[in-house]
Every structure is written in C-alpha cells, then in structure tokens.
Amino acid sequence: MTTSAIQFISPLTFQALSGNPVQTQLLDTEQENAMGHINLARWADKIIIAPATANIIAKLAHGIADDLVSTLCLAAECPIYFAPAMNQAMWHKTITQTNIKSLQQQGMQLISPEQGLQACGEIGWGRLSEPATICDYLINHQLTIDKSLSGLKLLITAGPTREPLDPVRYLSNRSSGKMGYALAEAALEAGAIVSLVTGPVNLIAPIGVNLITVETAAEMFDAVISRATSHDIYIGAAAVADYTPIKKQTRKIKKQDQENSVSLQRTKDILATVALLPKRPFVVGFAAETHDLETYALAKLNQKKLDMIAANWVGHEQGGFENDNNALQVFWHTGQKKLPMTDKKQLAKQLIALIVERKK
Ligand code: PMT
C-alpha cells in the first residue's frame, strides 16, 4: 500500500480481510538485508495495481522509484497489470494518456476504467473497473503474454460509413465498430503496430493505435489504399456501403406529396482492391450475411482473392451488428474453423490467433 492508499483504508483492515501481511515500507527492517522490495518482485507471478492513480501511472512511465509500489514494479520481471481510477478530466489529459501508452509500450497491461458516476460527483470515464471485471481479465489473460505479432504492422477497418444524401441526411448501417475495435485491441496486445481506419462510432480507440477517422466509403478507400502496401496484414471489419447517392443535394431535400427516389451508384470495393495490389498484405475479409452464409462467404473469398474470410450472421438478435457478442465461421482456401458465440473481445483474440497461424 502507498502512503495515499493508507489514508483511505488502514493496512490492518487489509491484513485482517486478506489474512496476509501488508507491506508499506520500501526498506523493510525485518528483512535480513532490508531488501524486501526485491524479494517481493522475485516472488510475484503477476503484479496488479488497482486502483492505479494518475500519479503512480506517471511515476511508472518515467521510471521513478520513490516508494514500495513504484520500486517493486521497476524491479519486477513478471507481467504487470494496472487498473486506472481517477477523475474524468485527469483521465482525458494528454499527459495521462501519453503515460498510459508508454506503460503499454513497456508491456504492461491496461485494465480499462469504466464510465459512470465518480467519487468526486462528476460523470465520465475513469471509474475503477468492477473487481469482478478485473478478476475475469486476470483469469482469461495468459500468464505469458503472447507477442506473436511483434514487429508486424496491421491495418484494420471498423464501423459503418455514412453516404450523404443532403447536408443533414445520410445512408448508413447498424455497425457499432465493436468488432473492429476489439480486433485492433487484440492485435496491439499481440505486439503489432496497429492502424485503425474507422467510420463514425461511439467508442474510445484502444490506446496505442494509430487512429484514422473517415466518414464515407470513398474516404475509407483512400485511407486504406494509401497505407495498405506498408502493412503486413489487412483486416476489413468495417461495414462499408456498397452504394452511395450519385448526387449529394446541397440543400435539405424538402418533403413532397408524391413518392421520391434516390439514384445510387456502386462504391469502390476496398477489400478487393487491396487484394489486387502488387505488394499486398495478408488479406482478411468479413462477410455479413442474413442467409446462405457459407455459400456467400466462400464466393467472396474466391472472387475477391482473399487469404481468409470471417463470416457472421447479421439481422438476428444474437451476434453481428451492435451486440457485444458474436460468432464467426472462418474460411481459408484449405480449411475452415468455427469460433462459437462469445464476447467480441475474446472472439477477436481467437481470430488474431488464427490469422497468426495461417499467415506463417
Ligand atoms: O461493428 P459491429 O457492430 O461490431 O458489427 C460487426 C460487423 C457485423 C460489422 C462485422 O463483424 C462485419 O461483418 N463486417 C463486415 C460487414 C460487411 O460490410 O460485410 P459485406 O459482406 O457486405 O462485405 C464483405 C467485405 O467487403 C467486408 O470485409 C467489407 O469490409 C468489404 N467491403 C465491402 C464493400 C466495399 N465497398 N468495400 C469493402 O472493402
């Protein structure tokens, strides 16, 4: 416990509840060589800092070791996890986000805070994750962090596109971006350098990604094609519009008594264009289908000359668009694998593992 933590809860309470001794001092006079922090660092399988204040995050980012917690972390060689908790304004400060990114680049694992009412009365991001969520994360996370994508560059698309009809209306779809963002997070965790080209969504991008925001299919096309050849893997998880209005009206379309119609033209296919590039990355497409999933997925795999395609059902209550959960049927030219319904974050890890396996 740090000096600040002791001001909230006494070490005695922690000792009584956990049945374990509580360490607070850097130099432990009860230890033969007073080097308790080194012994603790050697002993631990994992270190979890919860709650991790903006202060301890800043100290760890800069290698400051002026108390037991910061010194222990500097001396440790085991995985370190940190679950931030702080006021929403502190969380959003550029310096805090830079420090968090620095910890992640050093291999420490972020257990993201939640949004909601804070102890200070404000509402926003920065609430400590629920203890059950922290435990789930630790249980599900491998002890040795798999850095199988280390050194590789991934380009991922996520979310919907918006095709403007007039200054106030657009054609779009139900994609929330959750699947694509989960893939970006899983790829980062596996050690990749990740660029995420995203349509308009209400999600916070994983810290550490190179985020490129776009609105229309044409903007997404340009953002992807200008970057694709400098990447090793391309994953098209975005729900890109297949059609866009031929003409965007410059004024709001007024209602009229008779029927109205809009003429649409095809958008350019980003995925198929990436697959045809001379120095192409490993190309993974998605297929969103309401019927004949396998037939359409295999047709897209072959016609678009992909390396792999992840097919999912859409238009159902479970999985697909908007939901937190999804299931995938993944096809490549010599095989297939079903990834059963689970949380999109877990599913993303499984798909990334499969891509690593097939790319070899
Ligand atoms: O965002 P969520 O709410 O989490 O939902 C996830 C998802 C359902 C959007 C995602 O899992 C998914 O299926 N994404 C692809 C949606 C889609 O557009 O599927 P499609 O079958 O219409 O397109 C096939 C592939 O071609 C996709 O990889 C798509 O990105 C790509 N495409 C399509 C049109 C186009 N002009 N350019 C493209 O690159």
Short mmCIF file of C-alpha atoms and ligand atoms in Angstrom, two decimals:
data_model
loop_
_atom_site.label_atom_id
_atom_site.label_comp_id
_atom_site.label_asym_id
_atom_site.label_seq_id
_atom_site.Cartn_x
_atom_site.Cartn_y
_atom_site.Cartn_z
CA MET A 1 0.00 0.00 0.00
CA THR A 2 1.19 3.50 -0.80
CA THR A 3 1.06 6.38 1.69
CA SER A 4 -2.03 7.73 -0.12
CA ALA A 5 -3.78 4.34 -0.01
CA ILE A 6 -3.19 4.16 3.76
CA GLN A 7 -5.10 7.40 4.14
CA PHE A 8 -8.21 5.74 2.68
CA ILE A 9 -8.02 2.30 4.32
CA SER A 10 -5.75 1.12 7.10
CA PRO A 11 -3.24 -1.67 6.42
CA LEU A 12 -4.75 -3.50 9.40
CA THR A 13 -8.12 -3.78 7.60
CA PHE A 14 -6.42 -5.24 4.53
CA GLN A 15 -4.40 -7.62 6.68
CA ALA A 16 -7.48 -8.81 8.57
CA LEU A 17 -9.58 -9.27 5.41
CA SER A 18 -6.91 -10.97 3.30
CA GLY A 19 -5.16 -12.90 6.05
CA ASN A 20 -1.84 -11.75 4.58
CA PRO A 21 0.78 -9.31 5.77
CA VAL A 22 0.58 -5.84 4.20
CA GLN A 23 3.79 -4.18 3.02
CA THR A 24 4.08 -0.41 3.12
CA GLN A 25 7.77 0.38 3.56
CA LEU A 26 10.44 0.44 0.87
CA LEU A 27 13.23 -0.56 3.22
CA ASP A 28 12.00 -3.37 5.41
CA THR A 29 14.00 -3.55 8.64
CA GLU A 30 12.59 -7.01 9.35
CA GLN A 31 14.32 -8.41 6.27
CA GLU A 32 17.90 -9.54 6.75
CA ASN A 33 19.23 -7.21 4.04
CA ALA A 34 16.37 -4.67 4.21
CA MET A 35 15.67 -5.52 0.52
CA GLY A 36 12.00 -6.54 0.93
CA HIS A 37 11.04 -4.92 -2.38
CA ILE A 38 13.50 -7.08 -4.33
CA ASN A 39 12.23 -10.24 -2.63
CA LEU A 40 8.61 -9.25 -3.34
CA ALA A 41 9.44 -8.55 -7.00
CA ARG A 42 11.06 -12.00 -7.36
CA TRP A 43 8.19 -13.71 -5.54
CA ALA A 44 5.23 -12.36 -7.54
CA ASP A 45 3.73 -14.19 -10.55
CA LYS A 46 1.79 -11.07 -11.51
CA ILE A 47 1.55 -7.56 -10.13
CA ILE A 48 -1.82 -5.81 -10.22
CA ILE A 49 -2.05 -2.11 -9.38
CA ALA A 50 -5.68 -1.41 -8.54
CA PRO A 51 -6.60 1.37 -8.25
CA ALA A 52 -3.81 2.89 -10.34
CA THR A 53 -3.85 6.66 -9.82
CA ALA A 54 -2.62 9.18 -12.40
CA ASN A 55 0.35 9.65 -10.06
CA ILE A 56 1.55 6.03 -9.99
CA ILE A 57 0.97 5.75 -13.77
CA ALA A 58 3.15 8.85 -14.31
CA LYS A 59 5.84 7.51 -11.96
CA LEU A 60 6.00 4.12 -13.70
CA ALA A 61 6.06 5.77 -17.12
CA HIS A 62 9.17 7.72 -16.09
CA GLY A 63 10.96 5.04 -14.07
CA ILE A 64 10.58 6.89 -10.77
CA ALA A 65 11.08 4.56 -7.80
CA ASP A 66 10.47 6.51 -4.61
CA ASP A 67 8.18 4.20 -2.65
CA LEU A 68 7.50 0.48 -2.29
CA VAL A 69 4.94 0.16 -5.13
CA SER A 70 6.95 2.05 -7.77
CA THR A 71 10.24 0.40 -6.75
CA LEU A 72 8.66 -3.05 -6.74
CA CYS A 73 7.34 -2.52 -10.28
CA LEU A 74 10.72 -1.31 -11.51
CA ALA A 75 12.42 -4.36 -10.02
CA ALA A 76 9.80 -6.85 -11.26
CA GLU A 77 10.17 -9.13 -14.28
CA CYS A 78 6.67 -10.63 -14.09
CA PRO A 79 3.62 -9.26 -16.03
CA ILE A 80 2.24 -6.04 -14.55
CA TYR A 81 -1.43 -5.03 -14.85
CA PHE A 82 -2.83 -1.64 -13.93
CA ALA A 83 -6.47 -0.67 -13.44
CA PRO A 84 -6.69 3.14 -13.53
CA ALA A 85 -9.08 5.10 -11.30
CA MET A 86 -9.20 8.87 -11.43
CA ASN A 87 -11.34 11.93 -12.12
CA GLN A 88 -12.61 12.03 -15.72
CA ALA A 89 -10.72 15.25 -16.55
CA MET A 90 -7.47 13.73 -15.27
CA TRP A 91 -8.14 10.60 -17.37
CA HIS A 92 -8.63 12.64 -20.56
CA LYS A 93 -5.49 14.78 -20.08
CA THR A 94 -2.97 14.24 -22.87
CA ILE A 95 -0.16 13.63 -20.37
CA THR A 96 -2.14 10.82 -18.66
CA GLN A 97 -2.94 9.17 -22.00
CA THR A 98 0.71 9.52 -23.09
CA ASN A 99 1.86 7.90 -19.84
CA ILE A 100 -0.62 5.04 -20.26
CA LYS A 101 0.59 4.48 -23.82
CA SER A 102 4.16 4.43 -22.53
CA LEU A 103 3.29 1.74 -19.94
CA GLN A 104 1.63 -0.35 -22.65
CA GLN A 105 4.66 0.03 -24.89
CA GLN A 106 6.72 -1.31 -21.99
CA GLY A 107 4.43 -4.38 -21.99
CA MET A 108 2.22 -3.51 -19.02
CA GLN A 109 -1.45 -4.46 -19.41
CA LEU A 110 -4.19 -1.87 -19.10
CA ILE A 111 -7.46 -2.94 -17.47
CA SER A 112 -9.55 -0.07 -18.82
CA PRO A 113 -11.60 2.04 -16.43
CA GLU A 114 -15.36 2.33 -16.79
CA GLN A 115 -17.71 5.22 -17.41
CA GLY A 116 -20.16 6.47 -14.78
CA LEU A 117 -20.63 8.42 -11.58
CA GLN A 118 -17.34 9.20 -9.88
CA ALA A 119 -16.46 9.66 -6.21
CA CYS A 120 -15.99 13.40 -6.89
CA GLY A 121 -19.59 13.64 -8.19
CA GLU A 122 -18.63 14.05 -11.86
CA ILE A 123 -19.74 11.63 -14.57
CA GLY A 124 -17.36 10.19 -17.15
CA TRP A 125 -14.50 7.78 -17.84
CA GLY A 126 -12.14 6.95 -15.02
CA ARG A 127 -14.16 4.77 -12.61
CA LEU A 128 -12.15 1.78 -11.44
CA SER A 129 -13.25 -1.39 -13.26
CA GLU A 130 -15.50 -3.58 -11.12
CA PRO A 131 -13.44 -6.07 -9.07
CA ALA A 132 -15.19 -8.96 -10.87
CA THR A 133 -14.14 -7.49 -14.24
CA ILE A 134 -10.54 -7.17 -13.04
CA CYS A 135 -10.59 -10.79 -11.85
CA ASP A 136 -12.11 -12.00 -15.15
CA TYR A 137 -9.41 -10.16 -17.07
CA LEU A 138 -6.64 -11.70 -14.99
CA ILE A 139 -8.10 -15.19 -15.24
CA ASN A 140 -8.66 -15.01 -19.01
CA HIS A 141 -5.36 -13.36 -19.79
CA GLN A 142 -2.48 -15.71 -20.49
CA LEU A 143 0.29 -15.65 -17.91
CA THR A 144 2.93 -15.33 -20.57
CA ILE A 145 1.73 -12.64 -22.91
CA ASP A 146 1.71 -13.89 -26.47
CA LYS A 147 3.64 -11.40 -28.62
CA SER A 148 3.11 -13.37 -31.81
CA LEU A 149 2.57 -10.24 -33.95
CA SER A 150 5.61 -8.45 -32.61
CA GLY A 151 7.13 -6.20 -35.27
CA LEU A 152 4.24 -6.68 -37.73
CA LYS A 153 2.03 -3.85 -38.98
CA LEU A 154 -1.74 -4.35 -39.11
CA LEU A 155 -4.27 -2.18 -40.90
CA ILE A 156 -7.85 -2.67 -39.71
CA THR A 157 -11.13 -1.03 -40.73
CA ALA A 158 -14.09 -0.71 -38.35
CA GLY A 159 -17.56 0.75 -38.06
CA PRO A 160 -20.02 1.95 -40.68
CA THR A 161 -19.63 4.52 -43.45
CA ARG A 162 -22.06 7.38 -43.98
CA GLU A 163 -23.10 8.30 -47.52
CA PRO A 164 -24.58 11.80 -47.58
CA LEU A 165 -27.93 12.46 -49.27
CA ASP A 166 -28.08 16.13 -48.38
CA PRO A 167 -26.45 18.34 -45.70
CA VAL A 168 -28.45 16.65 -42.91
CA ARG A 169 -29.17 13.07 -44.02
CA TYR A 170 -27.12 10.03 -44.90
CA LEU A 171 -27.34 6.33 -45.76
CA SER A 172 -25.60 4.07 -43.26
CA ASN A 173 -25.91 0.76 -41.39
CA ARG A 174 -26.01 -0.64 -37.87
CA SER A 175 -22.29 -1.30 -37.36
CA SER A 176 -21.11 -0.12 -33.93
CA GLY A 177 -17.41 -0.69 -34.61
CA LYS A 178 -17.13 -3.08 -31.62
CA MET A 179 -15.79 -5.99 -33.70
CA GLY A 180 -13.14 -3.91 -35.49
CA TYR A 181 -12.04 -2.10 -32.31
CA ALA A 182 -11.78 -5.44 -30.46
CA LEU A 183 -9.54 -6.73 -33.28
CA ALA A 184 -7.35 -3.63 -33.02
CA GLU A 185 -7.02 -4.18 -29.27
CA ALA A 186 -6.21 -7.89 -29.67
CA ALA A 187 -3.59 -7.12 -32.33
CA LEU A 188 -1.97 -4.49 -30.10
CA GLU A 189 -1.88 -6.98 -27.26
CA ALA A 190 -0.15 -9.45 -29.55
CA GLY A 191 2.58 -6.88 -30.14
CA ALA A 192 1.54 -5.47 -33.54
CA ILE A 193 1.75 -1.87 -34.69
CA VAL A 194 -1.88 -1.12 -35.47
CA SER A 195 -3.53 1.46 -37.72
CA LEU A 196 -7.31 1.64 -37.35
CA VAL A 197 -9.35 3.30 -40.09
CA THR A 198 -12.73 3.94 -38.55
CA GLY A 199 -16.11 5.20 -39.63
CA PRO A 200 -18.22 7.21 -37.15
CA VAL A 201 -18.68 5.21 -33.89
CA ASN A 202 -19.19 5.91 -30.19
CA LEU A 203 -16.15 4.01 -28.94
CA ILE A 204 -12.86 5.01 -27.37
CA ALA A 205 -9.99 3.76 -29.50
CA PRO A 206 -7.57 1.36 -27.81
CA ILE A 207 -4.62 3.34 -26.51
CA GLY A 208 -1.64 2.90 -28.78
CA VAL A 209 -3.43 2.59 -32.14
CA ASN A 210 -2.82 4.97 -34.98
CA LEU A 211 -6.41 6.18 -35.47
CA ILE A 212 -7.62 7.46 -38.85
CA THR A 213 -11.20 8.73 -38.86
CA VAL A 214 -13.27 8.79 -42.04
CA GLU A 215 -16.91 9.19 -42.91
CA THR A 216 -17.69 7.95 -46.42
CA ALA A 217 -16.77 4.78 -48.31
CA ALA A 218 -14.68 6.89 -50.69
CA GLU A 219 -12.70 8.39 -47.76
CA MET A 220 -12.20 4.91 -46.30
CA PHE A 221 -11.00 3.67 -49.70
CA ASP A 222 -8.36 6.45 -49.92
CA ALA A 223 -7.24 6.00 -46.29
CA VAL A 224 -6.77 2.23 -46.76
CA ILE A 225 -5.26 2.13 -50.24
CA SER A 226 -2.65 4.79 -49.41
CA ARG A 227 -1.46 2.68 -46.45
CA ALA A 228 -2.07 -0.96 -47.41
CA THR A 229 1.25 -1.81 -49.03
CA SER A 230 3.21 -0.63 -45.98
CA HIS A 231 1.31 -3.13 -43.78
CA ASP A 232 1.75 -6.88 -43.28
CA ILE A 233 -1.89 -7.72 -42.60
CA TYR A 234 -5.16 -6.07 -43.66
CA ILE A 235 -8.46 -6.86 -41.89
CA GLY A 236 -11.65 -5.39 -43.39
CA ALA A 237 -14.11 -5.44 -40.49
CA ALA A 238 -15.90 -2.23 -41.47
CA ALA A 239 -19.41 -2.34 -42.88
CA VAL A 240 -18.64 -0.30 -45.99
CA ALA A 241 -21.59 0.99 -48.02
CA ASP A 242 -21.96 -0.83 -51.33
CA TYR A 243 -23.88 2.10 -52.81
CA THR A 244 -23.69 5.87 -52.47
CA PRO A 245 -26.08 8.56 -53.78
CA ILE A 246 -24.96 9.73 -57.25
CA LYS A 247 -25.66 13.30 -56.24
CA LYS A 248 -25.41 14.88 -52.80
CA GLN A 249 -28.02 17.64 -52.69
CA THR A 250 -26.54 20.92 -51.47
CA ARG A 251 -29.79 21.87 -49.75
CA LYS A 252 -32.03 19.84 -47.44
CA ILE A 253 -34.41 17.71 -49.54
CA LYS A 254 -37.92 19.06 -48.93
CA LYS A 255 -40.81 16.66 -48.44
CA GLN A 256 -43.33 16.45 -51.25
CA ASP A 257 -46.64 14.71 -51.81
CA GLN A 258 -45.51 12.25 -54.45
CA GLU A 259 -43.06 9.36 -53.97
CA ASN A 260 -39.40 10.23 -54.13
CA SER A 261 -36.38 8.21 -55.13
CA VAL A 262 -32.63 8.44 -54.94
CA SER A 263 -30.24 7.20 -57.62
CA LEU A 264 -27.33 5.25 -56.24
CA GLN A 265 -24.01 4.22 -57.70
CA ARG A 266 -21.62 1.45 -56.60
CA THR A 267 -18.78 2.34 -54.25
CA LYS A 268 -15.30 1.00 -54.95
CA ASP A 269 -14.56 -2.31 -53.21
CA ILE A 270 -11.73 -1.63 -50.74
CA LEU A 271 -11.09 -5.26 -49.85
CA ALA A 272 -10.88 -6.49 -53.45
CA THR A 273 -8.61 -3.56 -54.38
CA VAL A 274 -6.20 -4.31 -51.51
CA ALA A 275 -6.06 -7.96 -52.58
CA LEU A 276 -5.06 -6.91 -56.12
CA LEU A 277 -2.21 -4.62 -55.03
CA PRO A 278 1.19 -5.78 -56.33
CA LYS A 279 2.83 -5.82 -52.88
CA ARG A 280 -0.23 -6.89 -50.96
CA PRO A 281 -0.57 -7.65 -47.26
CA PHE A 282 -2.17 -10.86 -45.92
CA VAL A 283 -5.83 -10.00 -46.62
CA VAL A 284 -8.67 -10.94 -44.25
CA GLY A 285 -12.23 -10.01 -45.19
CA PHE A 286 -15.50 -10.23 -43.33
CA ALA A 287 -18.83 -11.44 -44.70
CA ALA A 288 -22.04 -10.24 -43.09
CA GLU A 289 -24.94 -12.43 -44.23
CA THR A 290 -28.63 -12.87 -43.45
CA HIS A 291 -28.82 -16.19 -45.38
CA ASP A 292 -26.63 -18.81 -47.13
CA LEU A 293 -23.66 -17.73 -45.02
CA GLU A 294 -21.21 -20.37 -46.18
CA THR A 295 -22.02 -20.03 -49.90
CA TYR A 296 -21.66 -16.24 -49.91
CA ALA A 297 -18.55 -16.27 -47.71
CA LEU A 298 -16.78 -18.77 -49.98
CA ALA A 299 -17.80 -16.78 -53.06
CA LYS A 300 -16.29 -13.60 -51.51
CA LEU A 301 -13.11 -15.47 -50.52
CA ASN A 302 -12.58 -16.61 -54.12
CA GLN A 303 -13.90 -13.65 -56.11
CA LYS A 304 -12.05 -11.04 -54.03
CA LYS A 305 -8.90 -13.22 -53.93
CA LEU A 306 -8.64 -13.09 -50.12
CA ASP A 307 -6.40 -15.13 -47.85
CA MET A 308 -9.13 -15.59 -45.26
CA ILE A 309 -12.74 -14.58 -44.61
CA ALA A 310 -14.62 -14.36 -41.30
CA ALA A 311 -18.35 -14.81 -41.84
CA ASN A 312 -21.01 -13.75 -39.37
CA TRP A 313 -24.79 -13.73 -39.27
CA VAL A 314 -26.40 -10.30 -39.22
CA GLY A 315 -30.01 -9.21 -38.77
CA HIS A 316 -30.54 -11.62 -35.86
CA GLU A 317 -30.96 -10.80 -32.16
CA GLN A 318 -27.68 -12.52 -31.31
CA GLY A 319 -24.28 -11.57 -32.68
CA GLY A 320 -23.39 -9.50 -35.73
CA PHE A 321 -24.13 -5.78 -35.66
CA GLU A 322 -24.22 -3.76 -32.41
CA ASN A 323 -24.16 -6.67 -29.93
CA ASP A 324 -21.27 -7.25 -27.52
CA ASN A 325 -21.16 -10.91 -28.57
CA ASN A 326 -20.61 -12.55 -31.92
CA ALA A 327 -19.75 -15.88 -33.55
CA LEU A 328 -17.61 -16.39 -36.66
CA GLN A 329 -17.16 -19.08 -39.27
CA VAL A 330 -13.72 -18.54 -40.72
CA PHE A 331 -12.76 -19.89 -44.15
CA TRP A 332 -9.44 -20.05 -46.00
CA HIS A 333 -8.56 -21.92 -49.16
CA THR A 334 -7.68 -25.21 -47.49
CA GLY A 335 -9.86 -25.24 -44.41
CA GLN A 336 -12.30 -23.61 -42.05
CA LYS A 337 -12.91 -23.10 -38.33
CA LYS A 338 -15.97 -22.19 -36.25
CA LEU A 339 -15.43 -19.68 -33.45
CA PRO A 340 -18.52 -20.04 -31.22
CA MET A 341 -20.55 -17.17 -29.76
CA THR A 342 -18.60 -15.19 -27.19
CA ASP A 343 -17.69 -11.65 -26.21
CA LYS A 344 -16.30 -9.74 -29.24
CA LYS A 345 -13.04 -9.08 -27.33
CA GLN A 346 -12.46 -12.80 -26.78
CA LEU A 347 -13.53 -13.59 -30.32
CA ALA A 348 -11.08 -11.00 -31.67
CA LYS A 349 -8.22 -12.71 -29.79
CA GLN A 350 -9.22 -16.06 -31.30
CA LEU A 351 -9.37 -14.61 -34.82
CA ILE A 352 -5.99 -12.91 -34.38
CA ALA A 353 -4.52 -16.25 -33.20
CA LEU A 354 -5.95 -17.95 -36.30
CA ILE A 355 -4.51 -15.26 -38.59
CA VAL A 356 -1.08 -15.73 -36.96
CA GLU A 357 -1.36 -19.50 -37.52
CA ARG A 358 -2.44 -19.19 -41.19
CA LYS A 359 -0.02 -16.40 -42.09
CA LYS A 360 3.06 -18.49 -41.22
O1 PMT B 1 -19.38 -3.14 -35.88
P1 PMT B 1 -20.16 -4.16 -35.10
O2 PMT B 1 -21.48 -3.63 -34.59
O3 PMT B 1 -19.34 -4.80 -34.01
O4 PMT B 1 -20.56 -5.33 -36.10
C1 PMT B 1 -19.57 -6.14 -36.67
C2 PMT B 1 -19.83 -6.40 -38.17
C3 PMT B 1 -21.09 -7.22 -38.32
C4 PMT B 1 -19.97 -5.07 -38.92
C5 PMT B 1 -18.55 -7.16 -38.70
O5 PMT B 1 -18.39 -8.34 -37.99
C6 PMT B 1 -18.68 -7.44 -40.19
O6 PMT B 1 -19.28 -8.41 -40.63
N1 PMT B 1 -18.10 -6.55 -41.02
C7 PMT B 1 -18.21 -6.58 -42.49
C8 PMT B 1 -19.56 -6.01 -42.86
C9 PMT B 1 -19.76 -6.01 -44.38
O7 PMT B 1 -19.76 -4.95 -44.96
O8 PMT B 1 -19.84 -7.19 -44.91
P2 PMT B 1 -20.10 -7.47 -46.51
O9 PMT B 1 -20.39 -8.91 -46.59
O10 PMT B 1 -21.12 -6.51 -47.05
O11 PMT B 1 -18.72 -7.11 -47.16
C10 PMT B 1 -17.70 -8.08 -47.36
C11 PMT B 1 -16.34 -7.49 -47.14
O12 PMT B 1 -16.06 -6.50 -48.12
C12 PMT B 1 -16.13 -6.83 -45.79
O13 PMT B 1 -14.83 -7.16 -45.32
C13 PMT B 1 -16.21 -5.33 -46.11
O14 PMT B 1 -15.40 -4.56 -45.21
C14 PMT B 1 -15.64 -5.31 -47.51
N2 PMT B 1 -16.11 -4.18 -48.38
C15 PMT B 1 -17.43 -4.07 -48.71
C16 PMT B 1 -17.82 -3.03 -49.56
C17 PMT B 1 -16.85 -2.14 -50.06
N3 PMT B 1 -17.17 -1.12 -50.83
N4 PMT B 1 -15.55 -2.28 -49.71
C18 PMT B 1 -15.17 -3.29 -48.88
O15 PMT B 1 -13.98 -3.41 -48.56
#
